[in-house]
Coordinates of C-alpha atoms and ligand atoms in Angstrom, one line a residue:
M1391 CA -48.7 7.4 4.7
R1392 CA -47.3 9.6 7.6
L1393 CA -43.8 8.7 6.5
L1394 CA -44.5 9.7 3.0
T1395 CA -45.8 13.1 4.1
L1396 CA -42.7 13.5 6.3
K1397 CA -40.4 12.7 3.4
R1398 CA -42.2 15.2 1.1
L1399 CA -41.9 17.8 3.8
C1400 CA -38.2 17.1 4.3
L1401 CA -37.6 17.3 0.5
S1402 CA -39.1 20.8 0.4
L1403 CA -36.9 22.1 3.2
P1404 CA -33.9 24.1 2.0
G1405 CA -30.7 22.3 2.8
W1406 CA -32.2 18.8 2.5
K1407 CA -30.9 18.3 -1.0
T1408 CA -27.4 19.3 0.0
I1409 CA -27.4 16.8 2.8
N1410 CA -28.7 14.1 0.4
R1411 CA -26.1 15.0 -2.2
R1412 CA -23.4 14.8 0.5
R1413 CA -24.5 11.4 1.6
T1414 CA -24.4 10.1 -2.0
W1415 CA -21.0 11.7 -2.4
A1416 CA -19.8 10.0 0.8
R1417 CA -20.9 6.7 -0.6
Q1418 CA -19.5 7.3 -4.1
N1419 CA -16.6 9.6 -3.4
P1420 CA -14.1 8.8 -6.1
V1421 CA -11.3 9.9 -3.9
Q1422 CA -12.0 7.0 -1.6
A1423 CA -11.2 3.4 -2.6
P1424 CA -14.6 1.7 -3.4
R1425 CA -16.3 0.0 -0.5
G1426 CA -14.8 -3.3 0.4
T1427 CA -11.5 -2.6 -1.3
R1428 CA -8.2 -1.5 0.1
D1429 CA -5.1 0.4 -0.8
F1430 CA -1.9 -1.2 0.4
A1431 CA 1.0 1.0 1.6
P1432 CA 4.6 0.1 0.9
H1433 CA 5.1 -1.5 4.4
E1434 CA 1.8 -3.5 4.0
M1435 CA 2.8 -4.7 0.6
A1436 CA 6.2 -5.8 1.9
T1437 CA 4.5 -7.8 4.6
R1438 CA 2.0 -9.3 2.1
R1439 CA 4.8 -10.3 -0.2
L1440 CA 6.7 -11.9 2.6
V1441 CA 3.7 -14.1 3.6
E1442 CA 3.0 -14.8 -0.1
H1443 CA 6.7 -15.9 -0.5
T1444 CA 6.4 -18.3 2.4
L1445 CA 3.2 -19.9 0.9
R1446 CA 4.8 -20.2 -2.5
R1447 CA 7.8 -21.9 -1.0
V1448 CA 5.6 -24.5 0.8
L1449 CA 3.5 -25.0 -2.4
N1450 CA 6.6 -25.5 -4.5
S1451 CA 8.0 -27.9 -1.9
F1452 CA 4.9 -30.1 -2.3
N1453 CA 5.6 -30.0 -6.1
Y1454 CA 2.5 -27.8 -7.1
R1455 CA 2.9 -25.7 -10.2
E1456 CA 1.5 -22.2 -10.5
I1457 CA -1.1 -21.3 -13.0
Q1458 CA -2.8 -17.9 -13.7
T1459 CA -6.2 -17.2 -15.2
P1460 CA -7.9 -13.9 -16.2
A1461 CA -9.5 -11.6 -13.6
F1462 CA -12.8 -11.7 -15.5
E1463 CA -14.6 -14.7 -17.1
H1464 CA -17.8 -15.4 -18.8
L1465 CA -20.7 -14.9 -16.4
D1466 CA -22.1 -18.3 -17.4
L1467 CA -19.1 -20.1 -16.0
F1468 CA -20.1 -19.2 -12.5
L1469 CA -23.8 -19.4 -13.0
A1470 CA -23.4 -23.0 -14.3
K1471 CA -21.1 -23.9 -11.4
S1472 CA -23.0 -22.4 -8.5
G1473 CA -26.5 -21.7 -9.8
E1474 CA -28.5 -18.5 -10.2
G1475 CA -28.2 -17.7 -6.5
I1476 CA -24.6 -16.6 -7.0
R1477 CA -25.7 -13.7 -9.3
E1478 CA -26.2 -11.3 -6.4
E1479 CA -22.6 -11.9 -5.2
L1480 CA -21.1 -11.1 -8.6
Y1481 CA -19.6 -8.0 -10.1
A1482 CA -21.2 -8.7 -13.5
F1483 CA -21.1 -6.5 -16.6
K1484 CA -21.5 -6.4 -20.3
D1485 CA -18.4 -5.5 -22.3
K1486 CA -18.5 -3.3 -25.4
G1487 CA -19.1 -6.3 -27.6
G1488 CA -22.2 -7.2 -25.6
R1489 CA -20.6 -10.2 -23.8
D1490 CA -21.9 -11.1 -20.3
L1491 CA -18.8 -11.2 -18.1
C1492 CA -18.0 -10.9 -14.4
L1493 CA -15.0 -10.5 -12.2
R1494 CA -14.1 -13.9 -10.8
P1495 CA -15.6 -14.6 -7.3
E1496 CA -13.3 -17.7 -6.9
L1497 CA -10.7 -19.6 -8.8
T1498 CA -11.8 -23.3 -8.9
A1499 CA -14.1 -22.9 -11.9
P1500 CA -11.5 -20.8 -13.9
A1501 CA -8.8 -23.4 -13.0
M1502 CA -11.0 -26.2 -14.2
R1503 CA -12.0 -24.3 -17.4
F1504 CA -8.2 -23.9 -18.1
Y1505 CA -7.6 -27.6 -17.3
H1506 CA -10.3 -28.8 -19.7
T1507 CA -9.2 -26.4 -22.5
R1508 CA -5.4 -26.8 -22.3
L1509 CA -4.1 -29.0 -19.6
S1510 CA -6.1 -32.2 -19.8
R1511 CA -3.3 -34.1 -21.6
E1512 CA -0.8 -33.4 -18.8
P1513 CA 0.4 -36.4 -16.9
K1514 CA -1.8 -37.2 -13.9
P1515 CA -2.0 -36.5 -11.1
L1516 CA -1.7 -32.9 -12.1
R1517 CA -1.1 -30.5 -9.1
V1518 CA -1.6 -26.8 -9.7
Y1519 CA -1.8 -23.8 -7.5
Y1520 CA -2.9 -20.2 -7.9
L1521 CA -2.8 -16.9 -6.1
G1522 CA -4.9 -14.0 -7.2
P1523 CA -7.6 -11.5 -6.4
C1524 CA -11.3 -12.4 -6.3
Y1525 CA -14.3 -10.2 -6.2
R1526 CA -17.6 -10.7 -4.3
Y1527 CA -20.4 -8.3 -3.5
D1528 CA -20.1 -9.3 0.1
R1529 CA -21.0 -7.1 3.1
P1530 CA -17.6 -5.7 4.1
Q1531 CA -16.1 -6.2 7.6
T1532 CA -12.8 -7.2 9.0
G1533 CA -11.7 -10.3 7.2
R1534 CA -14.5 -9.9 4.6
Y1535 CA -13.8 -7.8 1.6
R1536 CA -15.2 -7.2 -1.9
E1537 CA -11.7 -7.5 -3.3
F1538 CA -9.7 -10.3 -1.6
W1539 CA -7.0 -12.7 -2.5
Q1540 CA -7.3 -16.4 -2.6
V1541 CA -4.5 -19.0 -2.7
G1542 CA -5.7 -22.4 -3.8
V1543 CA -4.7 -25.7 -5.2
E1544 CA -6.4 -28.3 -7.4
V1545 CA -5.4 -31.9 -8.0
V1546 CA -6.7 -33.7 -11.1
G1547 CA -6.3 -37.5 -11.1
E1548 CA -6.6 -40.3 -8.6
I1549 CA -4.5 -39.8 -5.5
G1550 CA -6.6 -41.9 -3.1
P1551 CA -6.8 -41.5 0.7
R1552 CA -3.0 -41.3 1.1
G1553 CA -2.9 -38.4 -1.4
H1554 CA -5.8 -36.7 0.3
A1555 CA -3.9 -37.0 3.6
E1556 CA -1.0 -35.2 2.0
L1557 CA -3.3 -32.5 0.6
L1558 CA -4.5 -31.8 4.1
A1559 CA -1.0 -31.9 5.5
L1560 CA -0.2 -29.2 2.8
A1561 CA -3.1 -27.1 4.0
L1562 CA -1.8 -27.3 7.6
E1563 CA 1.8 -26.6 6.6
L1564 CA 0.8 -23.4 4.7
F1565 CA -0.5 -21.9 7.9
S1566 CA 2.1 -23.2 10.2
A1567 CA 4.9 -22.0 7.9
A1568 CA 3.3 -18.6 7.8
G1569 CA 3.5 -18.6 11.6
L1570 CA -0.1 -19.3 12.6
K1571 CA -0.5 -21.8 15.4
N1572 CA -4.0 -21.5 16.7
L1573 CA -6.0 -23.3 14.1
V1574 CA -8.4 -26.2 13.7
L1575 CA -8.8 -28.4 10.7
R1576 CA -12.2 -30.0 10.5
V1577 CA -12.7 -33.0 8.2
G1578 CA -15.9 -34.7 7.1
H1579 CA -17.1 -36.9 4.3
L1580 CA -20.2 -36.1 2.2
D1581 CA -20.8 -39.6 1.1
V1582 CA -20.9 -40.7 4.8
L1583 CA -23.4 -37.9 5.5
R1584 CA -25.5 -38.4 2.4
N1585 CA -25.7 -42.2 2.8
L1586 CA -26.8 -41.7 6.4
V1587 CA -29.5 -39.3 5.3
E1588 CA -30.6 -41.8 2.7
E1589 CA -30.5 -44.8 5.0
M1590 CA -31.8 -43.1 8.3
L1591 CA -34.3 -40.6 6.8
G1592 CA -35.1 -42.3 3.5
V1593 CA -34.4 -39.1 1.6
P1594 CA -32.9 -39.8 -1.8
R1595 CA -29.7 -37.9 -2.8
A1596 CA -31.6 -35.9 -5.4
D1597 CA -33.8 -34.3 -2.7
Q1598 CA -31.1 -33.7 -0.2
A1599 CA -29.9 -30.2 -1.3
P1600 CA -32.1 -28.1 1.1
L1601 CA -31.2 -30.4 4.0
M1602 CA -27.5 -30.1 3.2
R1603 CA -27.7 -26.3 3.3
L1604 CA -29.3 -26.5 6.8
V1605 CA -26.6 -28.9 7.9
D1606 CA -23.9 -26.6 6.6
K1607 CA -25.4 -23.8 8.7
K1608 CA -25.7 -26.1 11.7
D1609 CA -29.4 -25.1 11.8
F1610 CA -30.8 -28.1 13.8
D1611 CA -34.2 -26.4 14.4
G1612 CA -34.4 -25.9 10.6
I1613 CA -33.6 -29.5 10.1
R1614 CA -36.5 -30.5 12.4
T1615 CA -38.9 -28.2 10.6
W1616 CA -37.8 -29.5 7.2
A1617 CA -38.0 -33.2 8.3
S1618 CA -41.5 -32.7 9.8
A1619 CA -42.7 -31.1 6.6
R1620 CA -41.6 -34.3 4.8
G1621 CA -43.6 -36.3 7.3
L1622 CA -40.7 -37.8 9.1
S1623 CA -41.4 -39.0 12.7
K1624 CA -39.8 -37.3 15.7
P1625 CA -38.0 -40.5 16.9
V1626 CA -36.5 -41.0 13.4
V1627 CA -35.3 -37.4 13.3
D1628 CA -34.0 -37.5 16.9
K1629 CA -31.9 -40.6 16.0
F1630 CA -30.6 -39.0 12.9
L1631 CA -29.5 -35.8 14.8
T1632 CA -27.3 -37.9 17.1
V1633 CA -25.0 -38.2 14.0
F1634 CA -24.1 -34.5 14.5
E1635 CA -23.1 -35.1 18.1
A1636 CA -20.2 -37.2 16.9
T1637 CA -16.8 -35.6 17.6
R1638 CA -14.7 -38.6 16.8
L1639 CA -15.0 -40.8 13.8
S1640 CA -15.4 -43.8 16.0
D1641 CA -18.7 -42.3 17.4
L1642 CA -20.2 -42.9 13.9
K1643 CA -19.1 -46.5 13.6
S1644 CA -22.4 -48.0 14.8
A1645 CA -24.6 -45.7 12.7
V1646 CA -22.5 -46.6 9.6
A1647 CA -22.4 -50.3 10.5
E1648 CA -26.2 -50.3 10.8
S1649 CA -26.7 -48.4 7.5
G1650 CA -24.0 -50.4 5.7
A1651 CA -24.0 -48.2 2.6
A1652 CA -21.4 -45.7 3.9
Q1653 CA -18.8 -48.2 4.9
G1654 CA -16.5 -47.5 2.0
A1655 CA -16.6 -43.8 2.5
F1656 CA -16.1 -44.3 6.3
D1657 CA -13.0 -46.4 5.6
H1658 CA -11.7 -43.7 3.3
L1659 CA -12.1 -41.0 5.9
E1660 CA -10.4 -43.3 8.5
Q1661 CA -7.4 -43.8 6.3
V1662 CA -7.1 -40.0 5.5
L1663 CA -7.1 -39.1 9.2
A1664 CA -4.6 -41.9 10.1
G1665 CA -2.4 -40.8 7.2
L1666 CA -2.5 -37.2 8.3
E1667 CA -1.0 -38.1 11.6
A1668 CA 1.9 -39.8 9.8
F1669 CA 2.7 -36.4 8.1
G1670 CA 3.3 -35.0 11.6
A1671 CA 0.1 -33.0 11.8
P1672 CA -0.6 -32.3 15.4
A1673 CA -3.6 -34.4 16.5
G1674 CA -5.1 -31.6 18.7
R1675 CA -5.6 -29.5 15.6
I1676 CA -7.6 -32.0 13.6
Q1677 CA -11.3 -32.7 14.3
F1678 CA -13.8 -35.0 12.6
D1679 CA -16.8 -32.9 11.8
P1680 CA -19.9 -34.6 10.4
T1681 CA -21.7 -31.2 9.8
I1682 CA -19.4 -30.0 7.0
A1683 CA -21.7 -30.0 3.9
R1684 CA -20.0 -27.2 1.9
G1685 CA -23.5 -26.1 0.7
L1686 CA -23.0 -26.7 -3.0
D1687 CA -24.0 -29.7 -5.0
Y1688 CA -20.8 -30.3 -6.9
Y1689 CA -19.0 -31.4 -3.7
H1690 CA -18.8 -35.1 -2.8
G1691 CA -16.5 -37.3 -0.8
L1692 CA -13.9 -35.8 1.4
V1693 CA -14.7 -32.2 2.6
F1694 CA -12.8 -30.0 5.0
E1695 CA -12.6 -26.5 6.5
L1696 CA -9.8 -24.9 8.5
D1697 CA -10.6 -22.2 11.1
C1698 CA -8.7 -19.8 13.3
P1699 CA -10.9 -19.4 16.4
D1700 CA -9.3 -16.0 17.2
L1701 CA -11.2 -14.5 14.2
G1702 CA -14.8 -14.8 15.4
A1703 CA -17.4 -14.7 12.7
E1704 CA -14.8 -14.6 9.9
K1705 CA -12.8 -17.5 11.3
Q1706 CA -12.9 -19.8 8.3
L1707 CA -9.5 -19.5 6.7
L1708 CA -9.8 -22.4 4.2
G1709 CA -12.4 -24.6 2.6
G1710 CA -12.2 -27.5 0.2
G1711 CA -13.0 -31.0 -0.8
E1712 CA -13.6 -33.4 -3.7
Y1713 CA -15.8 -32.0 -6.4
K1714 CA -17.3 -32.8 -9.7
L1715 CA -17.3 -30.0 -12.3
A1716 CA -16.4 -31.8 -15.6
A1717 CA -20.0 -31.8 -16.8
L1718 CA -19.7 -28.0 -17.2
F1719 CA -17.1 -28.6 -19.8
D1720 CA -18.8 -31.6 -21.4
A1721 CA -15.9 -33.7 -20.3
Q1722 CA -15.5 -37.0 -18.6
Q1723 CA -15.2 -36.7 -14.8
E1724 CA -11.8 -37.4 -13.4
P1725 CA -11.1 -37.4 -9.6
T1726 CA -10.6 -33.7 -8.5
I1727 CA -9.9 -32.3 -5.1
G1728 CA -8.8 -28.8 -4.1
F1729 CA -9.0 -26.1 -1.5
A1730 CA -8.8 -22.3 -1.3
L1731 CA -7.5 -20.2 1.5
G1732 CA -8.3 -16.6 2.2
F1733 CA -5.0 -14.8 2.1
D1734 CA -6.4 -11.6 3.7
R1735 CA -7.9 -13.5 6.5
L1736 CA -4.6 -15.3 7.1
L1737 CA -3.0 -11.8 7.5
V1738 CA -5.7 -10.7 9.9
A1739 CA -5.1 -13.9 11.9
L1740 CA -1.4 -13.4 11.9
E1741 CA -1.8 -9.8 13.1
R1742 CA -4.1 -10.8 15.9
A1743 CA -1.6 -13.5 17.0
H1744 CA 1.2 -10.9 16.8
A1745 CA 2.9 -13.2 14.3
L1746 CA 3.1 -10.9 11.2
P1747 CA 6.6 -11.1 9.7
E1748 CA 8.7 -7.9 9.8
P1749 CA 9.8 -7.1 6.3
D1750 CA 13.3 -5.6 5.9
V1751 CA 12.5 -2.6 3.7
R1752 CA 15.4 -0.4 4.8
T1753 CA 17.3 1.5 2.1
D1754 CA 20.8 0.1 2.1
V1755 CA 22.5 3.2 0.9
V1756 CA 21.9 6.7 -0.4
V1757 CA 24.5 7.6 -3.0
A1758 CA 24.9 11.3 -3.2
S1759 CA 27.0 13.3 -5.5
L1760 CA 28.0 16.7 -4.1
V1761 CA 29.2 18.3 -7.3
P1762 CA 28.0 17.9 -10.9
E1763 CA 31.4 16.4 -12.0
A1764 CA 30.7 13.4 -9.7
H1765 CA 27.3 12.5 -11.3
N1766 CA 28.6 9.8 -13.6
T1767 CA 30.8 8.3 -10.9
A1768 CA 27.7 8.3 -8.6
R1769 CA 25.6 6.6 -11.3
R1770 CA 28.3 3.9 -11.8
L1771 CA 28.7 3.3 -8.1
A1772 CA 24.9 3.1 -7.6
M1773 CA 24.6 0.5 -10.4
A1774 CA 27.5 -1.5 -9.1
M1775 CA 25.9 -1.6 -5.6
R1776 CA 22.5 -2.6 -7.1
A1777 CA 24.3 -5.4 -8.9
Q1778 CA 25.4 -6.6 -5.5
G1779 CA 21.8 -6.8 -4.4
Q1780 CA 21.7 -3.6 -2.4
R1781 CA 18.7 -1.2 -2.3
V1782 CA 20.1 2.1 -3.5
E1783 CA 18.7 5.6 -3.8
L1784 CA 20.7 7.9 -6.1
D1785 CA 20.7 11.6 -5.2
L1786 CA 22.0 13.8 -7.9
T1787 CA 20.8 17.1 -6.5
D1788 CA 24.2 18.3 -5.3
R1789 CA 22.7 19.6 -2.1
G1790 CA 25.8 19.2 0.0
P1791 CA 26.8 16.6 2.5
K1792 CA 24.5 17.8 5.3
K1793 CA 21.3 17.6 3.3
A1794 CA 22.4 14.2 1.9
V1795 CA 22.9 12.8 5.4
Q1796 CA 19.5 14.4 6.4
R1797 CA 17.8 12.6 3.6
A1798 CA 19.4 9.3 4.6
M1799 CA 18.2 9.8 8.2
Q1800 CA 14.7 10.7 7.0
I1801 CA 14.3 7.4 5.0
K1802 CA 16.2 5.4 7.7
A1803 CA 18.9 4.3 5.3
R1804 CA 21.7 2.2 6.6
R1805 CA 24.5 4.1 4.9
V1806 CA 25.2 7.2 2.9
A1807 CA 27.9 7.3 0.2
L1808 CA 29.2 10.9 -0.5
L1809 CA 31.0 11.8 -3.7
G1810 CA 32.5 15.3 -3.7
Q1811 CA 35.4 16.9 -5.5
R1812 CA 37.9 15.5 -2.9
E1813 CA 36.6 12.0 -3.4
L1814 CA 36.7 12.3 -7.2
E1815 CA 40.3 13.3 -7.2
A1816 CA 41.3 10.5 -4.8
A1817 CA 39.1 7.9 -6.5
T1818 CA 37.4 7.2 -3.2
V1819 CA 34.0 7.5 -1.6
T1820 CA 33.1 8.6 1.9
L1821 CA 30.8 6.0 3.5
K1822 CA 28.9 6.9 6.6
D1823 CA 27.1 4.3 8.7
M1824 CA 23.8 5.9 9.8
D1825 CA 23.4 3.6 12.8
S1826 CA 26.8 4.0 14.4
G1827 CA 27.7 7.4 12.9
A1828 CA 31.1 5.9 11.8
Q1829 CA 32.6 7.4 8.7
E1830 CA 35.4 6.0 6.4
S1831 CA 37.0 6.7 3.1
V1832 CA 36.9 3.7 0.9
P1833 CA 38.5 3.2 -2.6
L1834 CA 35.8 3.5 -5.2
D1835 CA 36.3 0.0 -6.7
A1836 CA 35.8 -1.6 -3.2
A1837 CA 32.8 0.5 -2.3
A1838 CA 30.1 -1.5 -4.1
A1839 CA 30.3 -4.4 -1.7
A1840 CA 27.8 -4.5 1.1
P1841 CA 29.3 -4.2 4.6
T1842 CA 29.7 -7.6 6.2
Ligands
AMP300 P1 -14.9 -20.1 -0.6 O1 -14.4 -20.0 -2.0 O2 -16.1 -19.4 -0.3 O3 -14.8 -21.5 0.0 O4 -13.7 -19.3 0.2 C1 -12.5 -19.8 0.5 C2 -11.8 -18.9 1.5 O5 -11.7 -17.6 1.0 C3 -12.6 -18.8 2.8 O6 -12.3 -19.8 3.7 C4 -12.2 -17.4 3.3 O7 -11.0 -17.5 4.1 C5 -11.9 -16.6 2.0 N1 -12.9 -15.7 1.7 C6 -14.1 -16.0 1.1 N2 -14.8 -14.8 0.9 C7 -14.1 -13.8 1.4 C8 -14.2 -12.4 1.4 N3 -15.3 -11.8 1.0 N4 -13.2 -11.7 1.9 C9 -12.1 -12.3 2.4 N5 -11.9 -13.6 2.3 C10 -12.8 -14.4 1.8

């Protein structure tokens, strides 16, 4: 009541409306990039492209093929995959034809939609990768954006534990090739976990979803509250919770042996971890983690997450696992496994580790004509140099040698090529090295080659 009166009083004060208008303007100022999005300057883009290039090289070397899907999809695709709860994360809208669409929040569902509509006849196993922007109405902070880039892979077809080990080796290789050393890959198996829940707590799989969400958040008090609401006794729950104390797979051996049902899944996980070692993955970076639940029902089997501990709350760089989404497309389920990594988070991690690559964005040469008669020669020289792979700026302003050299200095070019009347008559060009200051006269037909 008092608050209401205060608000009314404030609204009646002169100046209040201006303050309010300014606040709204600050939030919606069209001159700023929208909240949670970023502009990338040329040097930032060059760095991003370098890292992207490294990731693509690794993905190609594991024989993954790139696919691309639209930036927006039918809203129902994501509601069907992740449930109504995802609605508040989505940038959803109606188009002019009244269709319910949304910007994609992730790329697994679009990739699977694409697979079931056009790629399902491809020979298996089919290995694809993608790299593209995703959109989520997240609370922005460092490493968490509303527009961010994901790089991900999906494999359709049976590849078994040896293939799964290779998939995890790929996940590690992506980061290590990008230059990130401090990371931890945590691996778990949902069938081990779900079987233990079934056997030890007597909770059938159909009722496990709330528990899985608590496990995913490592909310052990929440698990106790949930279990006691289901009438489970304290000793039973205590015994079950010891499962989460396991830090090595062997710690779970006795619980699995007692329950029996999870033995197959346990063996699978054992083979994956052993296989991973053979790929040269450093053992210190791989942990067994029984608490990975991935939160969503379509995951089953092998699940994994990769963290960079330097990043604090936003430390998760990658997540993935085996999943079942074929029912969304009325198709028969085939084995599917995949992961997605947060490209922007990888960049933040590289920056923190002082491991960002330095892109070479220097202009190789400024070609400057000093008189109008030299324009065409300058154009031809610039094109010949570009054909040799050089980064060339053409200056046809006839501003004189001093200004041309000044321009080259400003943009930190390596060389400047000057074409004046004297050079035209002698069919030469004056080349000045901007680092050493050395200057030489070179025959025009030899000038296109980059200095060795
Ligand atoms: P998810 O699809 O939620 O499993 O996310 C896969 C990866 O994308 C995560 O491990 C993060 O690295 C990254 N990621 C998820 N949400 C965001 C976000 N809002 N901003 C930046 N990266 C994100």
